[in-house]
Amino acid sequence: MKVTIVGGGKVGYYLVKTLIEHRHEPTVIEINPHVCERLANNIDIPVICGDATMLQILEAANTSKADAFISVTGSDENNLVACQLAKMQFGVKKTVAKSNNPKNVQAMQAIGIDNVINSTNNIASLIEREVDTSRIKQLIAVNHGEASIFEVSLPADYVYDGRMLMELKIPAFFNIISITRGDALIIPRGQSTLKSGDTLLVMAESSSVKELKSVLKIKD
């Protein structure tokens, strides 16, 4: 997944490291040349030095090829404008903005930003859920984001093909709601089996994507 990050400070740097660890391809836009130099010297990624509210800078960062656009500068106005340009001018489907002032969250959401996050920790959690793996996708957040319903696509050569759910050590933090196999919908029981190519709906704690991958033996 290609992700453009605006802002190379502490939050942006952490997000870059998180994305690289999960084998995604981040590009950073940063207006401060000293921060750009530090990023370029420490991480082997594209770093564009410039103002992300300017179209030519977004073009230089290949924003049109980004799967997600995340703006985490210290200016809510710049985060808003950058995300709007990414979505409207470059067709980026997923935009995320950090709101430094909680009072701005609703206004930014109303204008069309897909996710507005006020907490740095929430941003990291969101990125974990959104880009951790293409086989696990968050569909719906539940109870103010504490839990989520995830769609899990089992691969063609699934390691647990033919295994019954009762044979798996499924922890308390998630529950398999349904199994879709072709046109058939299966309400799972302990003796229900998993098959390669199945699609699962899973209720789990929102922060548990890594554990969900581990239990179900899902690879990127």
mmCIF file of C-alpha atoms in Angstrom:
data_model
loop_
_atom_site.group_PDB
_atom_site.id
_atom_site.type_symbol
_atom_site.label_atom_id
_atom_site.label_comp_id
_atom_site.label_asym_id
_atom_site.label_seq_id
_atom_site.Cartn_x
_atom_site.Cartn_y
_atom_site.Cartn_z
ATOM 1 C CA MET A 1 0.000 0.000 0.000
ATOM 2 C CA LYS A 2 1.281 3.463 -0.901
ATOM 3 C CA VAL A 3 0.701 6.090 1.798
ATOM 4 C CA THR A 4 1.494 9.795 1.687
ATOM 5 C CA ILE A 5 2.208 11.367 5.073
ATOM 6 C CA VAL A 6 2.252 15.141 5.546
ATOM 7 C CA GLY A 7 4.399 16.138 8.503
ATOM 8 C CA GLY A 8 7.730 14.616 9.413
ATOM 9 C CA GLY A 9 7.730 15.422 13.132
ATOM 10 C CA LYS A 10 7.365 12.893 15.941
ATOM 11 C CA VAL A 11 3.932 11.676 14.840
ATOM 12 C CA GLY A 12 4.834 11.470 11.164
ATOM 13 C CA TYR A 13 8.129 9.739 11.914
ATOM 14 C CA TYR A 14 6.385 7.127 14.064
ATOM 15 C CA LEU A 15 3.788 6.466 11.366
ATOM 16 C CA VAL A 16 6.523 6.066 8.760
ATOM 17 C CA LYS A 17 8.304 3.497 10.916
ATOM 18 C CA THR A 18 5.029 1.639 11.517
ATOM 19 C CA LEU A 19 4.228 1.500 7.803
ATOM 20 C CA ILE A 20 7.701 0.314 6.852
ATOM 21 C CA GLU A 21 7.529 -2.449 9.467
ATOM 22 C CA HIS A 22 4.368 -3.675 7.755
ATOM 23 C CA ARG A 23 6.016 -3.507 4.320
ATOM 24 C CA HIS A 24 4.063 -0.546 3.009
ATOM 25 C CA GLU A 25 5.472 2.316 0.962
ATOM 26 C CA PRO A 26 5.294 5.713 2.687
ATOM 27 C CA THR A 27 6.212 9.051 1.158
ATOM 28 C CA VAL A 28 6.668 12.085 3.405
ATOM 29 C CA ILE A 29 5.941 15.731 2.633
ATOM 30 C CA GLU A 30 7.592 18.107 5.096
ATOM 31 C CA ILE A 31 7.973 21.895 4.882
ATOM 32 C CA ASN A 32 10.982 22.216 7.199
ATOM 33 C CA PRO A 33 14.222 21.520 5.262
ATOM 34 C CA HIS A 34 16.102 20.478 8.410
ATOM 35 C CA VAL A 35 13.452 17.869 9.229
ATOM 36 C CA CYS A 36 13.535 16.696 5.607
ATOM 37 C CA GLU A 37 17.294 16.237 5.814
ATOM 38 C CA ARG A 38 17.005 14.254 9.046
ATOM 39 C CA LEU A 39 14.330 11.985 7.582
ATOM 40 C CA ALA A 40 16.260 11.430 4.367
ATOM 41 C CA ASN A 41 19.415 10.553 6.312
ATOM 42 C CA ASN A 42 17.662 8.103 8.643
ATOM 43 C CA ILE A 43 14.999 6.384 6.529
ATOM 44 C CA ASP A 44 15.240 5.192 2.943
ATOM 45 C CA ILE A 45 11.955 6.641 1.655
ATOM 46 C CA PRO A 46 10.960 9.502 -0.672
ATOM 47 C CA VAL A 47 10.935 12.833 1.197
ATOM 48 C CA ILE A 48 9.438 15.867 -0.535
ATOM 49 C CA CYS A 49 10.406 19.228 0.931
ATOM 50 C CA GLY A 50 7.576 21.708 0.512
ATOM 51 C CA ASP A 51 4.095 22.906 1.423
ATOM 52 C CA ALA A 52 1.491 20.136 1.101
ATOM 53 C CA THR A 53 -1.261 22.690 0.493
ATOM 54 C CA MET A 54 0.296 23.417 -2.911
ATOM 55 C CA LEU A 55 -0.700 21.261 -5.883
ATOM 56 C CA GLN A 56 2.806 21.081 -7.341
ATOM 57 C CA ILE A 57 4.164 19.629 -4.101
ATOM 58 C CA LEU A 58 1.409 17.007 -3.996
ATOM 59 C CA GLU A 59 2.172 16.177 -7.616
ATOM 60 C CA ALA A 60 5.871 15.804 -6.801
ATOM 61 C CA ALA A 61 4.910 13.291 -4.091
ATOM 62 C CA ASN A 62 2.895 11.212 -6.619
ATOM 63 C CA THR A 63 -0.228 11.732 -4.521
ATOM 64 C CA SER A 64 -2.450 10.408 -7.308
ATOM 65 C CA LYS A 65 -0.900 6.967 -6.751
ATOM 66 C CA ALA A 66 -1.466 6.967 -2.982
ATOM 67 C CA ASP A 67 -3.910 4.511 -1.438
ATOM 68 C CA ALA A 68 -4.147 6.678 1.689
ATOM 69 C CA PHE A 69 -3.248 10.261 2.593
ATOM 70 C CA ILE A 70 -2.480 11.230 6.203
ATOM 71 C CA SER A 71 -1.804 14.796 7.348
ATOM 72 C CA VAL A 72 -0.380 15.191 10.864
ATOM 73 C CA THR A 73 1.134 18.675 10.944
ATOM 74 C CA GLY A 74 0.654 21.095 13.828
ATOM 75 C CA SER A 75 -1.810 23.162 11.789
ATOM 76 C CA ASP A 76 -5.421 21.976 11.557
ATOM 77 C CA GLU A 77 -5.980 24.312 8.620
ATOM 78 C CA ASN A 78 -3.078 22.816 6.662
ATOM 79 C CA ASN A 79 -4.182 19.281 7.505
ATOM 80 C CA LEU A 80 -7.676 20.076 6.262
ATOM 81 C CA VAL A 81 -6.570 21.729 3.016
ATOM 82 C CA ALA A 82 -4.020 19.028 2.221
ATOM 83 C CA CYS A 83 -6.587 16.256 2.708
ATOM 84 C CA GLN A 84 -9.180 18.094 0.632
ATOM 85 C CA LEU A 85 -6.724 18.520 -2.233
ATOM 86 C CA ALA A 86 -5.643 14.882 -2.030
ATOM 87 C CA LYS A 87 -9.249 13.697 -2.275
ATOM 88 C CA MET A 88 -10.669 16.229 -4.732
ATOM 89 C CA GLN A 89 -7.712 16.855 -7.035
ATOM 90 C CA PHE A 90 -5.866 13.544 -6.881
ATOM 91 C CA GLY A 91 -8.664 11.061 -6.175
ATOM 92 C CA VAL A 92 -7.198 9.567 -2.984
ATOM 93 C CA LYS A 93 -9.905 7.364 -1.472
ATOM 94 C CA LYS A 94 -8.773 7.379 2.169
ATOM 95 C CA THR A 95 -7.838 10.609 3.956
ATOM 96 C CA VAL A 96 -6.852 10.961 7.609
ATOM 97 C CA ALA A 97 -6.195 14.254 9.409
ATOM 98 C CA LYS A 98 -4.894 15.009 12.867
ATOM 99 C CA SER A 99 -6.935 17.642 14.679
ATOM 100 C CA ASN A 100 -4.796 19.477 17.203
ATOM 101 C CA ASN A 101 -7.864 21.292 18.545
ATOM 102 C CA PRO A 102 -10.741 18.974 19.600
ATOM 103 C CA LYS A 103 -13.212 21.707 18.663
ATOM 104 C CA ASN A 104 -12.265 21.276 14.996
ATOM 105 C CA VAL A 105 -13.043 17.556 14.748
ATOM 106 C CA GLN A 106 -16.706 17.841 13.740
ATOM 107 C CA ALA A 107 -16.047 20.609 11.230
ATOM 108 C CA MET A 108 -13.294 18.580 9.554
ATOM 109 C CA GLN A 109 -15.529 15.527 9.388
ATOM 110 C CA ALA A 110 -18.371 17.584 7.925
ATOM 111 C CA ILE A 111 -16.118 18.835 5.128
ATOM 112 C CA GLY A 112 -15.408 15.268 4.040
ATOM 113 C CA ILE A 113 -12.222 13.993 5.659
ATOM 114 C CA ASP A 114 -12.676 10.247 6.142
ATOM 115 C CA ASN A 115 -11.035 10.024 9.564
ATOM 116 C CA VAL A 116 -10.292 12.897 11.950
ATOM 117 C CA ILE A 117 -8.159 11.904 14.917
ATOM 118 C CA ASN A 118 -7.389 14.084 17.910
ATOM 119 C CA SER A 119 -4.984 11.752 19.707
ATOM 120 C CA THR A 120 -1.596 10.617 18.460
ATOM 121 C CA ASN A 121 -2.206 7.186 19.935
ATOM 122 C CA ASN A 122 -5.510 6.965 18.076
ATOM 123 C CA ILE A 123 -3.738 7.770 14.817
ATOM 124 C CA ALA A 124 -1.275 4.931 15.364
ATOM 125 C CA SER A 125 -4.132 2.576 16.203
ATOM 126 C CA LEU A 126 -6.042 3.646 13.098
ATOM 127 C CA ILE A 127 -3.038 3.010 10.873
ATOM 128 C CA GLU A 128 -2.586 -0.417 12.438
ATOM 129 C CA ARG A 129 -6.177 -1.278 11.568
ATOM 130 C CA GLU A 130 -6.271 0.293 8.131
ATOM 131 C CA VAL A 131 -2.997 -0.868 6.623
ATOM 132 C CA ASP A 132 -1.909 -3.846 8.678
ATOM 133 C CA THR A 133 -2.965 -6.338 6.034
ATOM 134 C CA SER A 134 -5.058 -6.374 2.891
ATOM 135 C CA ARG A 135 -6.713 -9.602 4.101
ATOM 136 C CA ILE A 136 -8.141 -8.000 7.251
ATOM 137 C CA LYS A 137 -10.317 -4.918 6.786
ATOM 138 C CA GLN A 138 -12.179 -2.930 9.410
ATOM 139 C CA LEU A 139 -15.841 -2.537 8.417
ATOM 140 C CA ILE A 140 -17.599 -0.989 11.420
ATOM 141 C CA ALA A 141 -16.383 0.520 14.694
ATOM 142 C CA VAL A 142 -18.453 -0.423 17.753
ATOM 143 C CA ASN A 143 -18.819 1.183 21.189
ATOM 144 C CA HIS A 144 -16.894 4.369 20.365
ATOM 145 C CA GLY A 145 -14.131 2.433 18.648
ATOM 146 C CA GLU A 146 -13.339 -0.022 21.444
ATOM 147 C CA ALA A 147 -14.310 -2.953 19.229
ATOM 148 C CA SER A 148 -14.763 -3.422 15.496
ATOM 149 C CA ILE A 149 -16.245 -5.808 12.989
ATOM 150 C CA PHE A 150 -13.531 -7.008 10.614
ATOM 151 C CA GLU A 151 -13.756 -8.782 7.282
ATOM 152 C CA VAL A 152 -11.137 -11.524 7.015
ATOM 153 C CA SER A 153 -10.360 -13.099 3.632
ATOM 154 C CA LEU A 154 -8.752 -16.531 3.915
ATOM 155 C CA PRO A 155 -6.123 -17.257 1.229
ATOM 156 C CA ALA A 156 -6.368 -19.951 -1.434
ATOM 157 C CA ASP A 157 -3.805 -22.142 0.333
ATOM 158 C CA TYR A 158 -5.039 -21.524 3.869
ATOM 159 C CA VAL A 159 -3.039 -23.377 6.489
ATOM 160 C CA TYR A 160 -6.145 -24.259 8.537
ATOM 161 C CA ASP A 161 -8.155 -25.548 5.561
ATOM 162 C CA GLY A 162 -10.594 -28.193 6.834
ATOM 163 C CA ARG A 163 -9.972 -27.485 10.509
ATOM 164 C CA MET A 164 -12.945 -27.128 12.872
ATOM 165 C CA LEU A 165 -13.294 -23.950 14.916
ATOM 166 C CA MET A 166 -13.301 -25.989 18.115
ATOM 167 C CA GLU A 167 -9.778 -27.140 17.239
ATOM 168 C CA LEU A 168 -8.448 -23.586 17.160
ATOM 169 C CA LYS A 169 -7.433 -21.727 20.281
ATOM 170 C CA ILE A 170 -9.697 -18.711 19.762
ATOM 171 C CA PRO A 171 -9.142 -16.213 22.588
ATOM 172 C CA ALA A 172 -11.848 -14.257 24.365
ATOM 173 C CA PHE A 173 -11.069 -10.986 22.616
ATOM 174 C CA PHE A 174 -12.697 -11.996 19.336
ATOM 175 C CA ASN A 175 -15.627 -13.964 17.993
ATOM 176 C CA ILE A 176 -16.341 -15.259 14.491
ATOM 177 C CA ILE A 177 -19.794 -13.966 13.532
ATOM 178 C CA SER A 178 -20.235 -15.613 10.141
ATOM 179 C CA ILE A 179 -18.494 -17.541 7.377
ATOM 180 C CA THR A 180 -19.263 -16.852 3.724
ATOM 181 C CA ARG A 181 -18.356 -19.666 1.328
ATOM 182 C CA GLY A 182 -19.300 -18.904 -2.245
ATOM 183 C CA ASP A 183 -23.002 -17.996 -2.122
ATOM 184 C CA ALA A 184 -23.550 -19.756 1.200
ATOM 185 C CA LEU A 185 -23.681 -17.985 4.562
ATOM 186 C CA ILE A 186 -22.704 -20.142 7.532
ATOM 187 C CA ILE A 187 -23.505 -19.260 11.138
ATOM 188 C CA PRO A 188 -20.486 -20.841 12.826
ATOM 189 C CA ARG A 189 -20.548 -23.423 15.572
ATOM 190 C CA GLY A 190 -17.708 -25.324 17.179
ATOM 191 C CA GLN A 191 -17.860 -28.065 14.529
ATOM 192 C CA SER A 192 -17.934 -25.606 11.605
ATOM 193 C CA THR A 193 -14.850 -25.869 9.407
ATOM 194 C CA LEU A 194 -12.718 -23.222 7.754
ATOM 195 C CA LYS A 195 -11.974 -23.523 4.039
ATOM 196 C CA SER A 196 -9.525 -21.784 1.743
ATOM 197 C CA GLY A 197 -11.200 -18.771 0.152
ATOM 198 C CA ASP A 198 -13.751 -18.288 2.945
ATOM 199 C CA THR A 199 -14.672 -14.772 4.078
ATOM 200 C CA LEU A 200 -15.145 -14.326 7.811
ATOM 201 C CA LEU A 201 -16.860 -11.570 9.752
ATOM 202 C CA VAL A 202 -15.122 -11.221 13.099
ATOM 203 C CA MET A 203 -15.949 -9.078 16.118
ATOM 204 C CA ALA A 204 -12.771 -8.128 17.954
ATOM 205 C CA GLU A 205 -11.099 -5.439 20.012
ATOM 206 C CA SER A 206 -10.059 -2.679 17.625
ATOM 207 C CA SER A 207 -6.430 -2.819 18.721
ATOM 208 C CA SER A 208 -6.096 -6.573 18.222
ATOM 209 C CA VAL A 209 -5.346 -6.854 14.492
ATOM 210 C CA LYS A 210 -1.897 -8.356 15.064
ATOM 211 C CA GLU A 211 -3.290 -10.943 17.460
ATOM 212 C CA LEU A 212 -6.130 -11.709 15.048
ATOM 213 C CA LYS A 213 -3.601 -12.364 12.297
ATOM 214 C CA SER A 214 -1.574 -14.583 14.589
ATOM 215 C CA VAL A 215 -4.494 -16.722 15.769
ATOM 216 C CA LEU A 216 -5.915 -17.217 12.267
ATOM 217 C CA LYS A 217 -2.449 -17.629 10.707
ATOM 218 C CA ILE A 218 -3.061 -14.831 8.201
ATOM 219 C CA LYS A 219 -0.064 -13.618 6.237
ATOM 220 C CA ASP A 220 0.197 -10.348 4.271
#
